[in-house]
Amino acid sequence: MKVSIQAVAVWGKTAPPHSITAIMITDDQQTIVTGSQEGQICLWDLSSELKVSSKEILFGHTASVTCLAKARD
């Protein structure tokens, strides 16, 4: 089965560079988190049909994001 995945940009006509260096999926399998070489963290919604859409982009790191971890309750 071929799955088509389409991301929707929320940042305008040109997306910021985002060379993925780390990836994580939440326990509920509804959000993907990616870290980038450019120091950004992006949150992506993942539907039950495996469609990915952009949710948020977080700026502020001054170095590459090379590791992601979940906080404990």
mmCIF file of the C-alpha atoms, coordinates in Angstrom:
data_MODEL
# 
_entry.id   MODEL 
# 
loop_
_atom_site.group_PDB 
_atom_site.id 
_atom_site.type_symbol 
_atom_site.label_atom_id 
_atom_site.label_alt_id 
_atom_site.label_comp_id 
_atom_site.label_asym_id 
_atom_site.label_entity_id 
_atom_site.label_seq_id 
_atom_site.pdbx_PDB_ins_code 
_atom_site.Cartn_x 
_atom_site.Cartn_y 
_atom_site.Cartn_z 
_atom_site.occupancy 
_atom_site.B_iso_or_equiv 
_atom_site.pdbx_formal_charge 
_atom_site.auth_seq_id 
_atom_site.auth_comp_id 
_atom_site.auth_asym_id 
_atom_site.auth_atom_id 
_atom_site.pdbx_PDB_model_num 
ATOM 1  C CA . MET A 1 1  ? 0.000  0.000  0.000  1.00 0.00 ? 1  MET A CA 1 
ATOM 2  C CA . LYS A 1 2  ? 1.431  3.361  -1.043 1.00 0.00 ? 2  LYS A CA 1 
ATOM 3  C CA . VAL A 1 3  ? 0.826  6.173  1.445  1.00 0.00 ? 3  VAL A CA 1 
ATOM 4  C CA . SER A 1 4  ? 0.898  9.788  0.315  1.00 0.00 ? 4  SER A CA 1 
ATOM 5  C CA . ILE A 1 5  ? 2.180  12.193 2.946  1.00 0.00 ? 5  ILE A CA 1 
ATOM 6  C CA . GLN A 1 6  ? 1.679  15.907 2.464  1.00 0.00 ? 6  GLN A CA 1 
ATOM 7  C CA . ALA A 1 7  ? 2.896  18.570 4.878  1.00 0.00 ? 7  ALA A CA 1 
ATOM 8  C CA . VAL A 1 8  ? 1.187  21.936 5.085  1.00 0.00 ? 8  VAL A CA 1 
ATOM 9  C CA . ALA A 1 9  ? 3.511  24.874 5.734  1.00 0.00 ? 9  ALA A CA 1 
ATOM 10 C CA . VAL A 1 10 ? 2.366  27.420 8.300  1.00 0.00 ? 10 VAL A CA 1 
ATOM 11 C CA . TRP A 1 11 ? 5.293  29.788 7.858  1.00 0.00 ? 11 TRP A CA 1 
ATOM 12 C CA . GLY A 1 12 ? 4.488  31.428 4.526  1.00 0.00 ? 12 GLY A CA 1 
ATOM 13 C CA . LYS A 1 13 ? 5.717  30.847 1.005  1.00 0.00 ? 13 LYS A CA 1 
ATOM 14 C CA . THR A 1 14 ? 9.214  29.721 1.979  1.00 0.00 ? 14 THR A CA 1 
ATOM 15 C CA . ALA A 1 15 ? 9.807  27.217 4.753  1.00 0.00 ? 15 ALA A CA 1 
ATOM 16 C CA . PRO A 1 16 ? 12.859 27.762 6.942  1.00 0.00 ? 16 PRO A CA 1 
ATOM 17 C CA . PRO A 1 17 ? 15.669 25.237 6.421  1.00 0.00 ? 17 PRO A CA 1 
ATOM 18 C CA . HIS A 1 18 ? 15.087 22.120 8.505  1.00 0.00 ? 18 HIS A CA 1 
ATOM 19 C CA . SER A 1 19 ? 17.690 19.389 8.023  1.00 0.00 ? 19 SER A CA 1 
ATOM 20 C CA . ILE A 1 20 ? 16.369 16.707 10.379 1.00 0.00 ? 20 ILE A CA 1 
ATOM 21 C CA . THR A 1 21 ? 18.942 15.376 12.836 1.00 0.00 ? 21 THR A CA 1 
ATOM 22 C CA . ALA A 1 22 ? 16.598 13.860 15.456 1.00 0.00 ? 22 ALA A CA 1 
ATOM 23 C CA . ILE A 1 23 ? 13.064 12.458 15.402 1.00 0.00 ? 23 ILE A CA 1 
ATOM 24 C CA . MET A 1 24 ? 10.631 11.249 18.052 1.00 0.00 ? 24 MET A CA 1 
ATOM 25 C CA . ILE A 1 25 ? 6.970  10.213 18.119 1.00 0.00 ? 25 ILE A CA 1 
ATOM 26 C CA . THR A 1 26 ? 4.757  10.756 21.159 1.00 0.00 ? 26 THR A CA 1 
ATOM 27 C CA . ASP A 1 27 ? 3.261  7.841  23.106 1.00 0.00 ? 27 ASP A CA 1 
ATOM 28 C CA . ASP A 1 28 ? -0.213 8.536  21.704 1.00 0.00 ? 28 ASP A CA 1 
ATOM 29 C CA . GLN A 1 29 ? 1.296  8.377  18.182 1.00 0.00 ? 29 GLN A CA 1 
ATOM 30 C CA . GLN A 1 30 ? -0.433 11.609 17.183 1.00 0.00 ? 30 GLN A CA 1 
ATOM 31 C CA . THR A 1 31 ? 2.569  13.957 17.160 1.00 0.00 ? 31 THR A CA 1 
ATOM 32 C CA . ILE A 1 32 ? 5.980  13.689 15.519 1.00 0.00 ? 32 ILE A CA 1 
ATOM 33 C CA . VAL A 1 33 ? 8.776  15.887 16.872 1.00 0.00 ? 33 VAL A CA 1 
ATOM 34 C CA . THR A 1 34 ? 11.815 16.659 14.721 1.00 0.00 ? 34 THR A CA 1 
ATOM 35 C CA . GLY A 1 35 ? 15.018 18.449 15.631 1.00 0.00 ? 35 GLY A CA 1 
ATOM 36 C CA . SER A 1 36 ? 17.199 20.056 12.993 1.00 0.00 ? 36 SER A CA 1 
ATOM 37 C CA . GLN A 1 37 ? 20.772 20.936 12.201 1.00 0.00 ? 37 GLN A CA 1 
ATOM 38 C CA . GLU A 1 38 ? 19.620 24.577 12.118 1.00 0.00 ? 38 GLU A CA 1 
ATOM 39 C CA . GLY A 1 39 ? 18.557 24.461 15.795 1.00 0.00 ? 39 GLY A CA 1 
ATOM 40 C CA . GLN A 1 40 ? 14.784 24.264 15.270 1.00 0.00 ? 40 GLN A CA 1 
ATOM 41 C CA . ILE A 1 41 ? 12.261 21.874 16.778 1.00 0.00 ? 41 ILE A CA 1 
ATOM 42 C CA . CYS A 1 42 ? 9.148  21.142 14.716 1.00 0.00 ? 42 CYS A CA 1 
ATOM 43 C CA . LEU A 1 43 ? 5.925  19.529 15.870 1.00 0.00 ? 43 LEU A CA 1 
ATOM 44 C CA . TRP A 1 44 ? 3.871  17.629 13.301 1.00 0.00 ? 44 TRP A CA 1 
ATOM 45 C CA . ASP A 1 45 ? 0.356  16.193 13.593 1.00 0.00 ? 45 ASP A CA 1 
ATOM 46 C CA . LEU A 1 46 ? 0.040  12.567 12.490 1.00 0.00 ? 46 LEU A CA 1 
ATOM 47 C CA . SER A 1 47 ? -3.470 11.415 11.574 1.00 0.00 ? 47 SER A CA 1 
ATOM 48 C CA . SER A 1 48 ? -4.763 7.855  11.821 1.00 0.00 ? 48 SER A CA 1 
ATOM 49 C CA . GLU A 1 49 ? -4.537 7.798  7.987  1.00 0.00 ? 49 GLU A CA 1 
ATOM 50 C CA . LEU A 1 50 ? -0.783 8.557  8.355  1.00 0.00 ? 50 LEU A CA 1 
ATOM 51 C CA . LYS A 1 51 ? -1.125 12.076 6.955  1.00 0.00 ? 51 LYS A CA 1 
ATOM 52 C CA . VAL A 1 52 ? 1.435  14.500 8.353  1.00 0.00 ? 52 VAL A CA 1 
ATOM 53 C CA . SER A 1 53 ? 0.730  18.211 8.754  1.00 0.00 ? 53 SER A CA 1 
ATOM 54 C CA . SER A 1 54 ? 2.830  20.919 10.345 1.00 0.00 ? 54 SER A CA 1 
ATOM 55 C CA . LYS A 1 55 ? 1.764  22.133 13.764 1.00 0.00 ? 55 LYS A CA 1 
ATOM 56 C CA . GLU A 1 56 ? 4.446  24.382 15.286 1.00 0.00 ? 56 GLU A CA 1 
ATOM 57 C CA . ILE A 1 57 ? 8.053  25.361 14.799 1.00 0.00 ? 57 ILE A CA 1 
ATOM 58 C CA . LEU A 1 58 ? 10.180 26.386 17.764 1.00 0.00 ? 58 LEU A CA 1 
ATOM 59 C CA . PHE A 1 59 ? 13.253 28.617 17.360 1.00 0.00 ? 59 PHE A CA 1 
ATOM 60 C CA . GLY A 1 60 ? 15.951 29.610 19.812 1.00 0.00 ? 60 GLY A CA 1 
ATOM 61 C CA . HIS A 1 61 ? 18.598 26.916 19.972 1.00 0.00 ? 61 HIS A CA 1 
ATOM 62 C CA . THR A 1 62 ? 22.029 28.155 18.928 1.00 0.00 ? 62 THR A CA 1 
ATOM 63 C CA . ALA A 1 63 ? 23.326 24.695 18.000 1.00 0.00 ? 63 ALA A CA 1 
ATOM 64 C CA . SER A 1 64 ? 22.019 21.632 16.196 1.00 0.00 ? 64 SER A CA 1 
ATOM 65 C CA . VAL A 1 65 ? 19.320 19.598 17.918 1.00 0.00 ? 65 VAL A CA 1 
ATOM 66 C CA . THR A 1 66 ? 20.835 16.114 17.906 1.00 0.00 ? 66 THR A CA 1 
ATOM 67 C CA . CYS A 1 67 ? 18.712 14.408 20.551 1.00 0.00 ? 67 CYS A CA 1 
ATOM 68 C CA . LEU A 1 68 ? 15.084 14.520 21.687 1.00 0.00 ? 68 LEU A CA 1 
ATOM 69 C CA . ALA A 1 69 ? 13.664 13.024 24.882 1.00 0.00 ? 69 ALA A CA 1 
ATOM 70 C CA . LYS A 1 70 ? 10.282 12.892 26.590 1.00 0.00 ? 70 LYS A CA 1 
ATOM 71 C CA . ALA A 1 71 ? 9.837  14.258 30.097 1.00 0.00 ? 71 ALA A CA 1 
ATOM 72 C CA . ARG A 1 72 ? 8.433  11.892 32.683 1.00 0.00 ? 72 ARG A CA 1 
ATOM 73 C CA . ASP A 1 73 ? 5.062  12.528 34.311 1.00 0.00 ? 73 ASP A CA 1 
# 
